[in-house]
Short mmCIF file of N, CA, C and O in Angstrom, two decimals:
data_model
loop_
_atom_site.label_atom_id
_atom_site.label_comp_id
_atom_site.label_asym_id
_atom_site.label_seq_id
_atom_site.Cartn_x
_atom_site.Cartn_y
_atom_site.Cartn_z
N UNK J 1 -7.63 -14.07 -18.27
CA UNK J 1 -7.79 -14.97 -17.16
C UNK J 1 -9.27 -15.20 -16.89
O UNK J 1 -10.09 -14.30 -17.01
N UNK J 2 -9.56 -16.35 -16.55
CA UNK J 2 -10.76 -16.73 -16.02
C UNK J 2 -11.11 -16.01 -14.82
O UNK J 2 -10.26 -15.57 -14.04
N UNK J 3 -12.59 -15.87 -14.63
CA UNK J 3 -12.97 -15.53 -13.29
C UNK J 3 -13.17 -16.06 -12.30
O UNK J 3 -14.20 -16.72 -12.41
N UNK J 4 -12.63 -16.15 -11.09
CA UNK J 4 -12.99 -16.98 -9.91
C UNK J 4 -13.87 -17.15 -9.43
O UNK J 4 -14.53 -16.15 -9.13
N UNK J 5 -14.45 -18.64 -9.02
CA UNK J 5 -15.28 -18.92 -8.61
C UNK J 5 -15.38 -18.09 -6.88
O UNK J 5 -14.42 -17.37 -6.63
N UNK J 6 -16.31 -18.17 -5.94
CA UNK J 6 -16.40 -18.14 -4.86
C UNK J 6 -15.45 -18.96 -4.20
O UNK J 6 -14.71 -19.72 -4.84
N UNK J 7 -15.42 -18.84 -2.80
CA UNK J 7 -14.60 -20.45 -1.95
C UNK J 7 -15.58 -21.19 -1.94
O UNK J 7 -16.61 -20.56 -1.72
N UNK J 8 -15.75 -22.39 -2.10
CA UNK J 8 -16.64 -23.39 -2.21
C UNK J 8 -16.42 -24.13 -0.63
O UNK J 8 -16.87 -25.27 -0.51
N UNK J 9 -15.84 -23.59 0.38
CA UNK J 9 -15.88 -23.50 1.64
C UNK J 9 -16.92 -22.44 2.64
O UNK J 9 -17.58 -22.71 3.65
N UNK J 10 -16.79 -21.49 2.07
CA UNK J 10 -17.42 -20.06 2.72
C UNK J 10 -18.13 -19.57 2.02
O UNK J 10 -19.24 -19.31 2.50
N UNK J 11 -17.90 -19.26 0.80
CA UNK J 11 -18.83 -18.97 -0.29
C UNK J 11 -18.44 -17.27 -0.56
O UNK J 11 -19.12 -16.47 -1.19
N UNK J 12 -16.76 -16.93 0.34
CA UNK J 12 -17.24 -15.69 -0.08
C UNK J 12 -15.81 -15.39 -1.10
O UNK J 12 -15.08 -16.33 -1.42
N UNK J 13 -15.56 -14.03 -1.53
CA UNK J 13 -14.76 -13.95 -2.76
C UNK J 13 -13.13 -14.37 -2.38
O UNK J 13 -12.40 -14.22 -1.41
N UNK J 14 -12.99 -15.09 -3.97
CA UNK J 14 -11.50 -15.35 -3.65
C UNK J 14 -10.77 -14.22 -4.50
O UNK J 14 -11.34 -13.34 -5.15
N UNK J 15 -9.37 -14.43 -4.36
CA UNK J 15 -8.15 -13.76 -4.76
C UNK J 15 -6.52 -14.58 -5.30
O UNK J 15 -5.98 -15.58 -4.82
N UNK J 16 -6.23 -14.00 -6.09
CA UNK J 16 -5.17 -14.71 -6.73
C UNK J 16 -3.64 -13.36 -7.10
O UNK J 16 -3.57 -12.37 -7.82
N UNK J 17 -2.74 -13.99 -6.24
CA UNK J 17 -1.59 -13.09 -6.32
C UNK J 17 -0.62 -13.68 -6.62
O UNK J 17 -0.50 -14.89 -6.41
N UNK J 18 0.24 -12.98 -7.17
CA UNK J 18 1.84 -13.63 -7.18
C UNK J 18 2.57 -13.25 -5.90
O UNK J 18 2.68 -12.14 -5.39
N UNK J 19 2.87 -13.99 -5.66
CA UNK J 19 4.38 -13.89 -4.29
C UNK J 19 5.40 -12.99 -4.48
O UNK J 19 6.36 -13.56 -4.99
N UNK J 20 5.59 -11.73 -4.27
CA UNK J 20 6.38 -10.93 -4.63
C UNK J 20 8.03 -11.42 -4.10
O UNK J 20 8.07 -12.36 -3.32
N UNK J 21 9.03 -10.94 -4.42
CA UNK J 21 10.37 -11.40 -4.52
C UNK J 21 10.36 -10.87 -2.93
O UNK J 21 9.47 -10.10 -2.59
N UNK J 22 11.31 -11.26 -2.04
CA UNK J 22 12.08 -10.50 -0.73
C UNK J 22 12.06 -9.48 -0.82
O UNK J 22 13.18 -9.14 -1.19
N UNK J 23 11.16 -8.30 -0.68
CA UNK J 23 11.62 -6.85 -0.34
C UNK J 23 10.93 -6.30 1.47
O UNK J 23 9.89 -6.68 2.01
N UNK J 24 11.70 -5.58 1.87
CA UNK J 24 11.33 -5.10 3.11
C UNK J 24 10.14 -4.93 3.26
O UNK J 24 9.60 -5.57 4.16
N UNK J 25 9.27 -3.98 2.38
CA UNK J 25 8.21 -3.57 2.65
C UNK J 25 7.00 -4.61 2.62
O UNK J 25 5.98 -4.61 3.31
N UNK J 26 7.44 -5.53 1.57
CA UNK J 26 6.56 -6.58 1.50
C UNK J 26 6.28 -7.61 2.80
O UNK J 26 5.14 -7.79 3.25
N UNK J 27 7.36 -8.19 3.27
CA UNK J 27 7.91 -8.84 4.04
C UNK J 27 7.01 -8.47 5.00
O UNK J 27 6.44 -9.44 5.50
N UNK J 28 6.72 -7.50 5.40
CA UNK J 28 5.67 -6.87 6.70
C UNK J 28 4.06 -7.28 6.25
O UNK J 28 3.07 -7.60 6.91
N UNK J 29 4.32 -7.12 4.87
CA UNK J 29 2.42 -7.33 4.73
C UNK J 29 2.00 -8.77 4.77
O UNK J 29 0.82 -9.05 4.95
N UNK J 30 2.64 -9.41 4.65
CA UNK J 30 2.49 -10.88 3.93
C UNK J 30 3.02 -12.06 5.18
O UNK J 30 4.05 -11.87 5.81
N UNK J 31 2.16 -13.24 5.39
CA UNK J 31 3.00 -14.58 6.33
C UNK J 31 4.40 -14.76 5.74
O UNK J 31 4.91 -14.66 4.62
N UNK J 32 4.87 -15.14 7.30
CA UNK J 32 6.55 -15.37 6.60
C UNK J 32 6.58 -16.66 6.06
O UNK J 32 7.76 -16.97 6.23
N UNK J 33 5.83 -17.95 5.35
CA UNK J 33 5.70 -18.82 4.91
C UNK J 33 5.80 -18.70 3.47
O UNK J 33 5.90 -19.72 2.78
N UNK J 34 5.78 -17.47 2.93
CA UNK J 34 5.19 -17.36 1.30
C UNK J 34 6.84 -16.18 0.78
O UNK J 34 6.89 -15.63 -0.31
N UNK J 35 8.02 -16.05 1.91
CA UNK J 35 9.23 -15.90 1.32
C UNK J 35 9.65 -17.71 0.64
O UNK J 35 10.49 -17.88 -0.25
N UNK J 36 9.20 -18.39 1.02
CA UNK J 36 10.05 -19.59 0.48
C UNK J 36 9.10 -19.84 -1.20
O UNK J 36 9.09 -20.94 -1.76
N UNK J 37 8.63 -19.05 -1.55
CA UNK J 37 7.74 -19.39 -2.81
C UNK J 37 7.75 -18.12 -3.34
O UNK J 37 6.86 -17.64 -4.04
N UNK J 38 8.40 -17.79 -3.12
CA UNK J 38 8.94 -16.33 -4.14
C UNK J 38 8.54 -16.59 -5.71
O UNK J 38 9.01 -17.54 -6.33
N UNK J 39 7.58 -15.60 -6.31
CA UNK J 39 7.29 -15.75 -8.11
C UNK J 39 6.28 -16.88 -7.92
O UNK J 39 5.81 -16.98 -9.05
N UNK J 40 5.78 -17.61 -7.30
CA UNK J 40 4.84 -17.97 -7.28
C UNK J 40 3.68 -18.45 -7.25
O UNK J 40 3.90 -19.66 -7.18
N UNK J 41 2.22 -18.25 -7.26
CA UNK J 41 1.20 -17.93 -6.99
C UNK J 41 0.07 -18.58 -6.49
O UNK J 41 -0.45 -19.65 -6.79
N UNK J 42 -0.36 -17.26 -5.21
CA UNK J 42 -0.98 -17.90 -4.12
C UNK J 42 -2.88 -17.82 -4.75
O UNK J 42 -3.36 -17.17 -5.68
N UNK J 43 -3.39 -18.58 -3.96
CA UNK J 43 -5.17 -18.63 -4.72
C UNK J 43 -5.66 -18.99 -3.49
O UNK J 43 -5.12 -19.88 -2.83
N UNK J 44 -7.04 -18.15 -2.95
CA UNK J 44 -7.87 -18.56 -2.04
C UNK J 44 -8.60 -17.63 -1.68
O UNK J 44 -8.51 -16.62 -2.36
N UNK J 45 -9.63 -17.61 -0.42
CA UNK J 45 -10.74 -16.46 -0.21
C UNK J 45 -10.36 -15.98 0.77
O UNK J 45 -9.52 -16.52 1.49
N UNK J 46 -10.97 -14.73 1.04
CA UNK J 46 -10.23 -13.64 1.87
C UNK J 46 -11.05 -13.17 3.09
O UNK J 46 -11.19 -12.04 3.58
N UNK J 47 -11.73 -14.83 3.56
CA UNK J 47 -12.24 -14.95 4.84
C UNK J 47 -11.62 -15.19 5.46
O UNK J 47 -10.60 -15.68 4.99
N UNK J 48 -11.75 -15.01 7.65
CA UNK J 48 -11.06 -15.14 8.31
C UNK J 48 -10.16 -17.08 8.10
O UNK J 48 -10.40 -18.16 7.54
N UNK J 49 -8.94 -16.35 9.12
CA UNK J 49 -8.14 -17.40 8.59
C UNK J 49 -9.31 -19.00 9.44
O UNK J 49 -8.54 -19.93 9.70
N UNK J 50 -10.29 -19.24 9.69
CA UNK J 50 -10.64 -20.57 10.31
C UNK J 50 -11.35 -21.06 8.83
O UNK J 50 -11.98 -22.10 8.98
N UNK J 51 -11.37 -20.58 7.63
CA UNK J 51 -12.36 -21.29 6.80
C UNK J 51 -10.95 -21.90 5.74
O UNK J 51 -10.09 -21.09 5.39
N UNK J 52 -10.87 -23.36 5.31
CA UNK J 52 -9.85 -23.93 4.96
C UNK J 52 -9.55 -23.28 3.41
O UNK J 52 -8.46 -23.41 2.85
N UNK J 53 -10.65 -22.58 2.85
CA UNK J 53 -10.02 -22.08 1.49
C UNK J 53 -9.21 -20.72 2.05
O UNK J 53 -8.36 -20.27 1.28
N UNK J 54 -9.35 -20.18 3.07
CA UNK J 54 -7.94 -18.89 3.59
C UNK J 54 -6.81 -18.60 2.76
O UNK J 54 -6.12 -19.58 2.50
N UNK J 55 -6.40 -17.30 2.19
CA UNK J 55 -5.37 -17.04 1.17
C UNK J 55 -4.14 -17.20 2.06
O UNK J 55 -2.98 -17.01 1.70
N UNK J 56 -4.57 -17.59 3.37
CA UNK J 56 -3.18 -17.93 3.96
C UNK J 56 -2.48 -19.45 4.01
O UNK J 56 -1.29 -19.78 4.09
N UNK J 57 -3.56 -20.13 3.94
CA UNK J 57 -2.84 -21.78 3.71
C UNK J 57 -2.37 -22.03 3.17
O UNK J 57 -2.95 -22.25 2.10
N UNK J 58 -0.79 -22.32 3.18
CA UNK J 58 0.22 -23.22 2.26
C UNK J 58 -0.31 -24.13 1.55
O UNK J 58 0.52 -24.83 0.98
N UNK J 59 -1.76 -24.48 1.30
CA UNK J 59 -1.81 -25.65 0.45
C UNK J 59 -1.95 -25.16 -0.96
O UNK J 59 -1.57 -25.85 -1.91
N UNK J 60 -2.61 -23.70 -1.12
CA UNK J 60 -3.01 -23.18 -2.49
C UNK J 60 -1.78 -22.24 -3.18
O UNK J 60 -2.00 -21.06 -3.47
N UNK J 61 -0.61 -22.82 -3.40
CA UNK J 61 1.02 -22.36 -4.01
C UNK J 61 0.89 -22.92 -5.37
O UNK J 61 1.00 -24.13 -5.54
N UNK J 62 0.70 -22.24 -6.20
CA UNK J 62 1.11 -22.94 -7.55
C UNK J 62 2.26 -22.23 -8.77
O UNK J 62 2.46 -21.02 -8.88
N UNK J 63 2.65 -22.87 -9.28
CA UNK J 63 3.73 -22.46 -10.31
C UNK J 63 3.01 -21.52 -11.54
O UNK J 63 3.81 -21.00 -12.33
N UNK J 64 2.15 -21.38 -11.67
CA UNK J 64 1.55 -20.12 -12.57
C UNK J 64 0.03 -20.00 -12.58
O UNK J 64 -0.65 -20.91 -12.12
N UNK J 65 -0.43 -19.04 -13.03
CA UNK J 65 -2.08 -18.40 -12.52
C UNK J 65 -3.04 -19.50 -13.08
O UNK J 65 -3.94 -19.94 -12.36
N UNK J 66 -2.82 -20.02 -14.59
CA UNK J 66 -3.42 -20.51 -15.31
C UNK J 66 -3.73 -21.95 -14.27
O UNK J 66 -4.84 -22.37 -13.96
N UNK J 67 -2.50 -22.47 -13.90
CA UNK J 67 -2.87 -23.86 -13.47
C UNK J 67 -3.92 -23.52 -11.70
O UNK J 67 -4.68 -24.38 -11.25
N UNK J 68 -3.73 -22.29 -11.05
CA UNK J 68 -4.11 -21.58 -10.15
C UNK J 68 -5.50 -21.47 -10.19
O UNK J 68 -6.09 -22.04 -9.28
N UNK J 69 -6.22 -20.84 -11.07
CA UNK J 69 -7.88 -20.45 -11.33
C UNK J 69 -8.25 -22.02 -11.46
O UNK J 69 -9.07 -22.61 -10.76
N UNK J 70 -7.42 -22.60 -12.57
CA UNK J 70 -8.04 -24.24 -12.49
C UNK J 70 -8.28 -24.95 -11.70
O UNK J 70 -9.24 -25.70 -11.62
N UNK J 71 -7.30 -24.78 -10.89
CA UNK J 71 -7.52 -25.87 -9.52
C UNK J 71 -8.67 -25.14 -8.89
O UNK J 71 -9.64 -25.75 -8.46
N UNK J 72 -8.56 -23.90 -8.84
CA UNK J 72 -9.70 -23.68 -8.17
C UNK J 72 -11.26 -23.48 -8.37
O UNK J 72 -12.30 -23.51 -7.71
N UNK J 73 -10.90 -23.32 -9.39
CA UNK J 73 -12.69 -23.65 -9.91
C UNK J 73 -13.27 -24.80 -9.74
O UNK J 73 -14.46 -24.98 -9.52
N UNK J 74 -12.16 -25.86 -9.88
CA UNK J 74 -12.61 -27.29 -9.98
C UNK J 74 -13.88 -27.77 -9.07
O UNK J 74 -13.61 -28.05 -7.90
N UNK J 75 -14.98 -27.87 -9.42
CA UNK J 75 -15.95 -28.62 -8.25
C UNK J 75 -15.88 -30.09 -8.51
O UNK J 75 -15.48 -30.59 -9.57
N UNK J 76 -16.37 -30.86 -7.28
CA UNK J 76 -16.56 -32.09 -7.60
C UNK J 76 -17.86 -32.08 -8.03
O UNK J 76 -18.34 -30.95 -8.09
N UNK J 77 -18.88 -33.34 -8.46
CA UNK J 77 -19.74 -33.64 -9.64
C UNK J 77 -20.44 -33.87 -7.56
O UNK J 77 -19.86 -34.47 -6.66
N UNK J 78 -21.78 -33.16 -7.50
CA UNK J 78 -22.64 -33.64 -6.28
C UNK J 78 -22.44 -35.46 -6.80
O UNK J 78 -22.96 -36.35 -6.14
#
């Protein structure tokens, strides 16, 4: 796997997980938004939730890691 860039919001480190299946224990650690995306995978930085790259925003859900690091590296051209 590629290495992640920074958030290009905050600048500070991101993280990339898979959505673990419904289990109890999980269920407590995690927003209840990310049972409906079970298998998978969430991408973003692990600053408080006000900076828009947040590993909590529903916008960064993707169907596997590969397409995940991509999107997120992506910069636009200044």
């Amino acid at each position: 796997m590629s290495e992640l860039k920074p958030c290009p919001f905050c600048g500070k480190r991101a993280t990339l997980f898979q959505i673990p299946f419904n289990t109890d224990d999980e269920r407590k650690n995690h927003p209840s938004w990310v049972w409906n995306h079970a298998g998978m995978w969430v991408i973003g930085c692990v600053a408080d939730d006000l900076c828009l790259g947040n590993i909590n925003h529903k916008n960064m859900v993707f169907q596997d890691a590969e397409t995940a690091i991509k999107t997120w590296n992506r910069r636009a051209k200044p």
